[in-house]
Coordinates of C-alpha atoms and ligand atoms in Angstrom, one line a residue:
M1 CA -35.5 8.8 8.2
S2 CA -32.8 8.5 5.1
A3 CA -29.4 11.4 5.2
E4 CA -29.3 13.6 1.8
G5 CA -26.8 16.1 1.1
E6 CA -25.0 18.3 -1.4
Y7 CA -20.8 18.2 -1.8
D8 CA -17.8 19.7 -3.7
C9 CA -16.5 15.7 -3.2
I10 CA -17.1 12.2 -2.5
V11 CA -15.1 10.1 -1.1
I12 CA -15.9 6.9 -1.4
G13 CA -13.4 4.1 0.5
A14 CA -11.7 5.2 3.8
G15 CA -8.2 3.7 3.2
V16 CA -5.4 5.7 3.1
Q17 CA -5.9 6.9 -0.7
G18 CA -9.7 7.9 0.5
S19 CA -8.9 9.4 3.3
F20 CA -5.3 10.7 2.4
T21 CA -8.1 12.5 -0.5
A22 CA -10.3 13.8 1.6
Y23 CA -8.0 15.1 3.8
Q24 CA -6.1 17.0 1.0
L25 CA -9.3 18.3 -0.3
A26 CA -10.7 19.4 2.6
K27 CA -7.4 21.5 2.8
K28 CA -8.4 23.3 0.0
N29 CA -11.8 24.0 1.1
Q30 CA -14.0 21.4 -0.7
K31 CA -16.9 20.8 1.1
T32 CA -16.3 16.6 1.4
L33 CA -17.9 13.7 2.3
L34 CA -15.9 10.4 2.5
L35 CA -18.4 7.0 2.8
E36 CA -17.4 3.8 4.3
Q37 CA -18.9 0.6 4.3
F38 CA -17.4 -0.5 7.3
L39 CA -17.5 0.9 11.4
L40 CA -14.3 2.1 11.3
P41 CA -11.7 1.3 12.2
H42 CA -12.5 -1.9 10.8
S43 CA -9.5 -4.5 9.5
R44 CA -11.5 -6.0 6.6
G45 CA -9.2 -4.4 3.5
S46 CA -5.8 -3.3 2.4
S47 CA -5.0 -0.5 5.2
H48 CA -5.1 -1.6 8.8
G49 CA -2.6 -3.2 10.7
Q50 CA -0.2 -1.1 13.2
T51 CA 3.0 -1.5 10.6
R52 CA 4.1 -0.2 6.6
I53 CA 7.3 -0.3 5.3
I54 CA 8.1 3.7 3.8
R55 CA 11.3 3.3 1.7
K56 CA 13.2 5.0 -1.5
A57 CA 14.8 1.4 -2.7
Y58 CA 12.7 0.8 -5.3
D59 CA 13.4 -1.0 -9.4
Q60 CA 12.0 1.6 -10.8
D61 CA 12.7 6.0 -10.7
F62 CA 9.6 7.5 -11.1
Y63 CA 8.6 5.5 -6.9
T64 CA 12.0 6.5 -6.1
H65 CA 11.5 10.1 -6.6
M66 CA 7.5 9.8 -5.9
M67 CA 9.5 8.5 -2.1
E68 CA 11.2 11.8 -2.1
E69 CA 8.0 13.8 -1.8
C70 CA 6.1 11.2 0.2
Y71 CA 9.3 11.4 3.1
E72 CA 7.5 15.5 3.3
L73 CA 4.5 15.1 2.8
W74 CA 4.2 13.2 5.5
A75 CA 6.4 14.8 7.6
Q76 CA 4.2 17.6 7.4
L77 CA 1.1 15.8 9.1
E78 CA 3.1 14.9 11.8
R79 CA 4.1 18.3 12.3
E80 CA 0.8 19.3 12.0
A81 CA -0.9 16.8 14.6
G82 CA 1.1 16.8 16.8
V83 CA 1.9 12.6 16.4
K84 CA 5.0 10.1 14.7
L85 CA 4.0 8.4 12.9
Y86 CA 7.5 7.1 11.0
R87 CA 10.5 5.3 12.5
Q88 CA 13.6 5.6 11.3
T89 CA 14.8 1.7 10.6
G90 CA 16.6 2.1 7.6
L91 CA 16.0 -1.4 4.8
L92 CA 17.9 -4.2 3.9
V93 CA 18.2 -5.2 0.4
M94 CA 19.1 -9.0 -0.3
G95 CA 19.1 -10.6 -3.5
P96 CA 21.7 -13.1 -5.7
E97 CA 23.9 -10.8 -6.5
N98 CA 24.3 -10.8 -10.6
S99 CA 19.8 -11.2 -11.3
E100 CA 18.8 -8.0 -12.4
S101 CA 15.8 -7.8 -10.0
Y102 CA 18.5 -6.5 -7.2
Q103 CA 20.8 -5.2 -9.2
L104 CA 17.7 -3.2 -10.5
F105 CA 17.3 -1.7 -7.2
K106 CA 20.6 -1.0 -6.0
V107 CA 21.6 0.3 -9.2
T108 CA 18.3 3.2 -8.7
L109 CA 19.1 4.0 -5.5
Q110 CA 22.4 4.5 -6.8
K111 CA 21.4 6.7 -9.3
N112 CA 19.5 8.5 -6.9
K113 CA 22.7 9.5 -5.0
T114 CA 19.6 8.3 -2.5
P115 CA 22.0 8.0 1.2
M116 CA 22.5 3.7 1.3
V117 CA 25.5 1.6 2.8
V118 CA 26.2 -1.4 0.5
L119 CA 27.7 -4.1 3.0
T120 CA 30.1 -7.2 2.3
H121 CA 29.9 -11.1 2.9
D122 CA 33.4 -9.9 5.9
N123 CA 31.2 -7.1 7.3
F124 CA 27.5 -7.7 6.8
S125 CA 27.2 -9.7 10.8
Q126 CA 28.5 -6.6 11.6
H127 CA 26.0 -4.3 10.8
I128 CA 23.1 -7.4 10.8
P129 CA 23.3 -10.0 13.4
N130 CA 21.0 -12.8 13.6
V131 CA 20.9 -13.0 9.6
K132 CA 22.3 -15.7 7.2
L133 CA 23.7 -14.2 4.1
A134 CA 23.6 -16.5 1.0
P135 CA 26.8 -17.3 -1.2
G136 CA 26.3 -15.1 -4.1
D137 CA 23.8 -12.7 -2.0
G138 CA 24.7 -8.9 -2.1
A139 CA 23.3 -6.6 0.0
F140 CA 22.6 -3.6 0.8
V141 CA 20.8 0.0 3.0
D142 CA 17.8 2.0 2.1
I143 CA 19.4 4.6 5.0
S144 CA 16.3 6.6 5.0
A145 CA 14.2 3.4 4.7
G146 CA 11.9 2.6 8.0
V147 CA 8.6 2.1 9.3
L148 CA 4.8 3.9 8.9
Y149 CA 2.5 2.7 11.8
A150 CA -0.4 3.0 9.6
D151 CA -2.8 2.5 11.6
R152 CA -2.5 5.8 14.2
A153 CA -1.6 7.3 10.1
L154 CA -5.2 6.9 9.1
R155 CA -6.6 7.5 12.8
T156 CA -4.7 10.6 11.8
V157 CA -5.0 12.1 8.3
Q158 CA -8.8 10.9 9.5
G159 CA -9.1 13.3 12.2
Q160 CA -7.1 16.7 10.5
F161 CA -9.8 16.1 8.0
Q162 CA -12.8 16.2 10.4
K163 CA -10.7 19.2 12.2
L164 CA -11.0 20.7 8.6
G165 CA -14.0 20.4 8.7
G166 CA -15.0 16.8 6.5
V167 CA -17.9 14.8 6.9
I168 CA -16.3 10.9 7.4
R169 CA -20.0 8.3 7.1
D170 CA -19.2 4.9 8.4
K171 CA -20.9 2.2 8.5
E172 CA -22.1 3.2 4.9
T173 CA -22.0 1.1 1.9
V174 CA -22.7 2.8 -1.5
T175 CA -24.8 0.6 -3.8
N176 CA -25.1 2.7 -6.2
I177 CA -23.8 6.0 -9.1
K178 CA -25.2 7.6 -10.9
P179 CA -21.9 9.8 -13.1
G180 CA -23.4 12.8 -14.9
P181 CA -22.5 16.6 -14.4
V182 CA -23.3 16.6 -10.8
V183 CA -22.7 12.9 -9.9
T184 CA -25.5 10.9 -7.4
V185 CA -24.8 8.5 -5.4
S186 CA -26.9 5.8 -3.2
T187 CA -25.9 4.4 0.3
S188 CA -27.5 1.4 2.6
A189 CA -28.2 5.2 4.0
G190 CA -29.3 8.1 1.9
V191 CA -28.5 9.9 -1.1
Y192 CA -26.2 12.5 -1.6
R193 CA -25.2 14.9 -4.7
A194 CA -21.2 16.3 -5.4
K195 CA -19.0 18.0 -8.4
S196 CA -17.3 15.0 -8.7
L197 CA -16.0 11.3 -6.9
V198 CA -13.2 9.5 -6.4
I199 CA -13.5 6.4 -6.2
T200 CA -10.8 4.5 -3.1
A201 CA -12.3 0.6 -2.6
G202 CA -9.2 -0.7 -3.1
P203 CA -10.3 -5.0 -3.7
W204 CA -13.5 -3.6 -3.7
T205 CA -13.3 -1.5 -6.9
N206 CA -14.7 -3.4 -8.8
K207 CA -17.4 -4.1 -7.7
L208 CA -18.4 0.0 -7.4
L209 CA -17.3 -0.3 -10.7
A210 CA -19.7 -2.4 -12.3
H211 CA -22.3 0.4 -11.2
T212 CA -20.5 2.5 -14.6
G213 CA -19.7 0.0 -16.8
L214 CA -16.3 0.6 -16.6
Q215 CA -14.5 -3.0 -15.9
L216 CA -10.4 -3.2 -14.6
P217 CA -7.8 -6.0 -14.8
L218 CA -7.7 -6.4 -11.2
E219 CA -6.7 -9.5 -9.1
V220 CA -7.5 -9.6 -5.2
V221 CA -5.0 -11.6 -4.3
K222 CA -5.6 -12.5 0.0
I223 CA -2.1 -12.6 1.7
N224 CA -1.5 -14.2 4.9
V225 CA 0.7 -11.9 7.8
C226 CA 2.7 -13.7 9.1
Y227 CA 4.7 -13.4 12.8
W228 CA 7.3 -15.2 13.9
K229 CA 9.1 -16.0 17.2
E230 CA 12.5 -14.9 18.8
K231 CA 14.1 -17.3 20.1
A232 CA 15.5 -14.6 22.6
P233 CA 13.7 -12.3 23.1
G234 CA 14.9 -8.7 21.8
S235 CA 17.0 -9.7 19.0
Y236 CA 15.4 -8.4 15.8
S237 CA 13.7 -5.6 17.9
V238 CA 12.8 -1.9 16.5
K239 CA 15.1 -0.8 19.6
R240 CA 18.4 -2.7 18.9
R241 CA 17.9 -0.9 15.3
F242 CA 16.9 -4.0 13.7
P243 CA 15.7 -2.9 10.3
C244 CA 13.5 -4.0 7.8
F245 CA 13.8 -5.5 5.2
L246 CA 13.2 -7.0 1.3
L247 CA 14.3 -9.9 0.2
T248 CA 14.3 -9.5 -4.3
E249 CA 14.8 -13.1 -4.7
G250 CA 15.4 -16.7 -3.2
E251 CA 16.6 -20.2 -2.9
E252 CA 12.3 -20.7 -2.0
S253 CA 10.5 -18.5 -4.8
K254 CA 11.5 -15.6 -6.8
E255 CA 8.9 -13.5 -5.4
H256 CA 9.9 -10.8 -2.3
I257 CA 9.9 -11.8 0.9
Y258 CA 10.0 -9.1 3.4
G259 CA 9.7 -8.2 6.6
L260 CA 10.0 -5.5 10.3
P261 CA 11.7 -5.6 13.0
S262 CA 9.9 -7.0 15.9
N263 CA 7.7 -3.8 17.4
E264 CA 4.3 -3.9 17.3
Y265 CA 3.4 -7.3 19.2
P266 CA 6.6 -7.4 21.4
G267 CA 8.8 -10.9 20.6
L268 CA 7.4 -11.3 17.0
V269 CA 8.6 -10.5 14.4
K270 CA 6.6 -10.0 10.6
I271 CA 8.1 -11.3 7.7
C272 CA 5.4 -12.1 4.3
Y273 CA 5.5 -13.5 1.3
H274 CA 4.8 -11.1 -1.4
M275 CA 1.5 -13.3 -3.1
G276 CA -1.5 -14.3 -2.2
S277 CA -4.3 -16.6 -3.6
E278 CA -7.2 -15.4 -5.5
T279 CA -10.6 -14.5 -3.4
D280 CA -13.8 -12.2 -3.5
P281 CA -12.8 -9.5 -0.8
D282 CA -16.2 -10.4 1.1
Q283 CA -15.5 -13.8 1.2
R284 CA -11.8 -12.8 2.6
D285 CA -11.8 -15.6 5.0
K286 CA -12.8 -18.5 2.7
Q287 CA -9.2 -18.0 1.4
T288 CA -7.7 -21.1 3.2
D289 CA -4.9 -21.3 0.8
K290 CA -1.4 -21.4 3.6
S291 CA 1.3 -22.4 0.9
D292 CA 3.7 -18.9 0.8
I293 CA 3.5 -19.7 5.2
E294 CA 5.3 -23.3 3.9
I295 CA 7.8 -20.9 1.9
L296 CA 8.3 -18.6 4.9
G297 CA 9.0 -21.2 7.1
Q298 CA 11.9 -22.4 4.6
F299 CA 13.3 -18.5 4.7
V300 CA 13.6 -18.4 8.2
T301 CA 14.9 -21.5 8.7
R302 CA 17.5 -20.3 6.5
C303 CA 17.6 -16.4 7.0
F304 CA 16.5 -16.1 11.2
P305 CA 18.1 -18.2 13.0
G306 CA 17.3 -16.5 15.5
L307 CA 13.3 -17.3 15.1
V308 CA 11.0 -19.7 15.6
P309 CA 10.1 -21.2 11.8
E310 CA 6.9 -21.3 12.3
P311 CA 4.3 -18.0 12.9
A312 CA 3.1 -17.4 16.5
V313 CA 0.4 -15.3 14.9
V314 CA -1.4 -15.0 11.1
E315 CA -3.0 -12.1 10.2
S316 CA -5.2 -11.0 7.3
C317 CA -4.6 -8.9 4.7
M318 CA -5.3 -7.9 0.8
Y319 CA -4.0 -7.1 -2.2
T320 CA -5.2 -5.1 -5.8
W321 CA -2.9 -6.3 -8.3
S322 CA -2.9 -5.1 -11.4
L323 CA -2.8 -7.6 -14.2
R324 CA -1.9 -7.4 -17.2
R325 CA -3.6 -9.0 -20.6
P326 CA -4.4 -11.5 -21.3
L327 CA -5.3 -12.0 -17.4
K328 CA -3.5 -14.2 -15.5
Q329 CA -0.4 -13.3 -17.1
P330 CA 2.1 -12.6 -13.5
P331 CA 0.9 -9.2 -12.2
I332 CA 2.0 -5.0 -12.7
V333 CA 2.9 -4.7 -9.5
H334 CA 2.4 -0.9 -9.8
I335 CA -0.2 1.8 -8.1
M336 CA -2.8 2.1 -11.0
N337 CA -3.6 6.0 -10.6
D338 CA -6.0 7.5 -13.4
Y339 CA -8.2 9.9 -14.3
Q340 CA -11.3 7.7 -16.0
P341 CA -11.9 10.3 -18.8
Y342 CA -15.3 8.7 -20.0
L343 CA -17.0 9.2 -15.7
S344 CA -18.4 12.6 -16.5
Q345 CA -16.1 14.1 -13.3
S346 CA -15.4 10.8 -11.5
E347 CA -12.0 9.5 -11.3
A348 CA -11.7 5.9 -10.8
R349 CA -7.8 4.8 -9.1
T350 CA -6.8 0.9 -7.5
N351 CA -3.3 -0.4 -5.7
C352 CA -1.7 -3.1 -5.0
G353 CA 0.7 -4.5 -2.3
H354 CA 3.5 -1.8 -2.1
G355 CA 0.7 1.5 -2.0
F356 CA 0.7 3.3 2.2
K357 CA 3.3 5.1 1.7
F358 CA 2.4 6.9 -1.4
G359 CA -0.9 8.2 0.3
P360 CA -0.1 11.0 0.8
V361 CA 0.6 11.6 -3.6
I362 CA -1.8 9.8 -4.2
G363 CA -4.1 11.8 -2.0
K364 CA -2.3 15.0 -3.9
L365 CA -2.5 13.9 -7.1
L366 CA -6.3 12.6 -6.9
C367 CA -7.6 16.1 -5.4
E368 CA -6.0 17.8 -7.9
L369 CA -7.5 16.0 -10.6
S370 CA -10.7 16.2 -9.2
L371 CA -10.3 19.7 -8.5
G372 CA -9.4 19.3 -12.7
E373 CA -5.9 21.1 -11.9
M374 CA -2.7 19.9 -13.3
P375 CA -2.2 16.8 -11.7
S376 CA 1.8 17.9 -9.9
N377 CA 3.5 14.7 -10.4
D378 CA 3.9 12.8 -14.0
L379 CA 1.0 9.4 -13.8
S380 CA 1.4 7.7 -17.4
P381 CA 2.8 5.1 -15.5
F382 CA -0.8 4.6 -14.2
R383 CA -3.4 5.6 -16.8
I384 CA -6.0 3.4 -16.6
R385 CA -5.4 3.2 -20.5
R386 CA -2.4 1.6 -20.5
F387 CA -5.3 -1.6 -20.1
H388 CA -6.8 -3.2 -23.7
T389 CA -9.9 -3.9 -21.9
K390 CA -13.0 -1.8 -21.6
T391 CA -12.3 1.5 -20.0
K392 CA -14.9 3.1 -22.2
S393 CA -18.6 3.8 -19.2
A394 CA -21.7 2.1 -20.3
L395 CA -23.1 5.0 -19.1
Ligands
FAD401 C1 0.2 -7.8 4.6 C2 0.3 -5.4 3.4 C3 1.5 -5.3 3.3 C4 1.9 -4.0 3.1 N1 3.2 -3.9 3.1 C5 2.9 -2.7 2.9 C6 4.1 -1.6 2.9 O1 5.2 -2.3 3.6 N2 5.0 -0.9 2.3 C7 3.3 -0.2 1.6 O2 3.5 1.7 1.3 N3 2.4 -0.9 1.7 C8 2.1 -1.9 2.0 N4 0.8 -2.4 1.4 C9 0.2 -2.0 0.7 C10 -0.5 -0.9 0.9 O3 -1.2 -1.5 2.5 C11 -2.0 -0.8 0.6 O4 -1.4 -0.8 -0.9 C12 -3.0 0.5 1.1 O5 -3.1 -0.2 1.9 C13 -4.3 0.6 0.2 O6 -4.6 1.0 0.3 P1 -6.2 2.0 0.0 O7 -7.4 3.1 0.5 O8 -6.6 1.7 -1.7 O9 -7.6 -0.1 0.0 P2 -8.1 -0.2 0.9 O10 -7.8 0.8 2.4 O11 -8.9 -1.7 0.8 O12 -9.5 0.8 1.3 C14 -10.5 1.1 1.0 C15 -12.1 0.9 1.8 O13 -13.1 1.0 0.6 C16 -14.5 0.7 1.4 N5 -15.5 0.5 0.0 C17 -15.5 -0.7 -1.4 N6 -16.8 -0.7 -1.2 C18 -17.1 0.1 -0.3 C19 -18.4 0.7 -0.8 N7 -18.9 -0.1 -1.2 N8 -19.0 1.4 -0.3 C20 -17.9 2.1 0.8 N9 -16.9 2.0 0.9 C21 -16.8 0.5 0.1 C22 -13.6 -0.5 1.7 O14 -14.1 -0.9 3.0 C23 -12.3 0.3 2.4 O15 -12.0 0.9 3.6 C24 1.1 -3.7 2.0 C25 -0.4 -4.3 1.5 C26 -0.7 -5.4 2.6 C27 -1.9 -6.2 2.7
YCP402 O1 5.7 -1.5 0.1 C1 6.6 -2.0 0.8 O2 7.9 -1.9 1.2 C2 6.4 -3.9 0.3 C3 7.1 -4.5 0.0 C4 7.3 -6.2 0.3 C5 5.9 -6.5 -0.4 C6 4.5 -5.4 0.5 N1 5.4 -4.2 0.4

């Protein structure tokens, strides 16, 4: 027999953004349904894996400002659920001292009076052993940055949502959306109706939006998540207070290279390249491009002499980039998050490669938008309307 139900709100996609949105809605006593196509937990989207970086170091003020509230909301969830989701490690930022991108990171933190320590070539190795700072590179540490325990965070927020009476239906793919004063959502197992709908479908956003006639200029890329073996076990370990790091640009590439201390897999340091190759989210494993791994190998050889310059483990994850017109120009590396006024009482949002840490605030904002409340943060950098694209729904 197929399932049916009436809700105040339906959220499609139980990644970090959908889970936080559903939790916020349930906190506001909204009868909420969270739909997920895969059996939970799963590793086919963007929110899986044990760790993510949390930081205030950004090259634009509004992200640094948003992070103030994010840290508070993460801590609030930790207290509510009695679990530890964040571990402070600091974030080492490195990059050519005179480059625009490195300077933007540094100046944004300084301007916002964020706790930081600037390192010099003379004292660098005393603070950060086993890393080679390139000649001409500057370095500083964003002190409050650290690691978020991603899988645990997802489990926790979904658990809190259920405790508040929220309903999760996993292994249920949304197959159709009919907007209207009451939105009708059909899935592989049933039909549900709600006063509002939030779509947080990550890499599948355009596939889902196709049901509404709306398409966004997005590109999904597969990221090779690489783990590198320590030659001397523990030398880059979280226990020895090795920090997360971000190279704004380097000899190997203009793209960021970033990493986290060895932690989830003993003796293995996660180091990844902030760019991947285009993929269809349903065909992710057919994308086998490994040119990023070559770049990372060169970087590891140059900067991390205590690591074997060949990945010991490679996992997969996906980013959903927003693209400036014309398509295929460099991506705008922003979270996107917007109310889509042409879908009656519905919202559409998506994200890219740095959205995990913002989950609590994005959840709060999507909740406010779906209740018709004034959003409590400035959303102008995230508006769908900034894309001169086909934003008008055909429905
Ligand atoms: C390698 C990597 C490293 C990253 N590092 C960081 C970091 O250090 N710090 C940070 O803050 N962020 C980081 N990010 C970004 C962050 O992880 C993402 O921004 C975030 O996880 C996106 O979450 P989401 O909920 O939007 O998408 P997803 O997690 O992909 O969730 C979307 C969900 O929708 C479901 N869905 C789709 N279509 C349907 C349908 N038709 N019916 C039902 N369900 C559907 C999907 O199955 C999926 O579960 C990283 C991302 C990657 C890939
Ligand atoms: O959000 C972050 O902190 C990292 C930075 C580098 C790219 C991946 N995400």
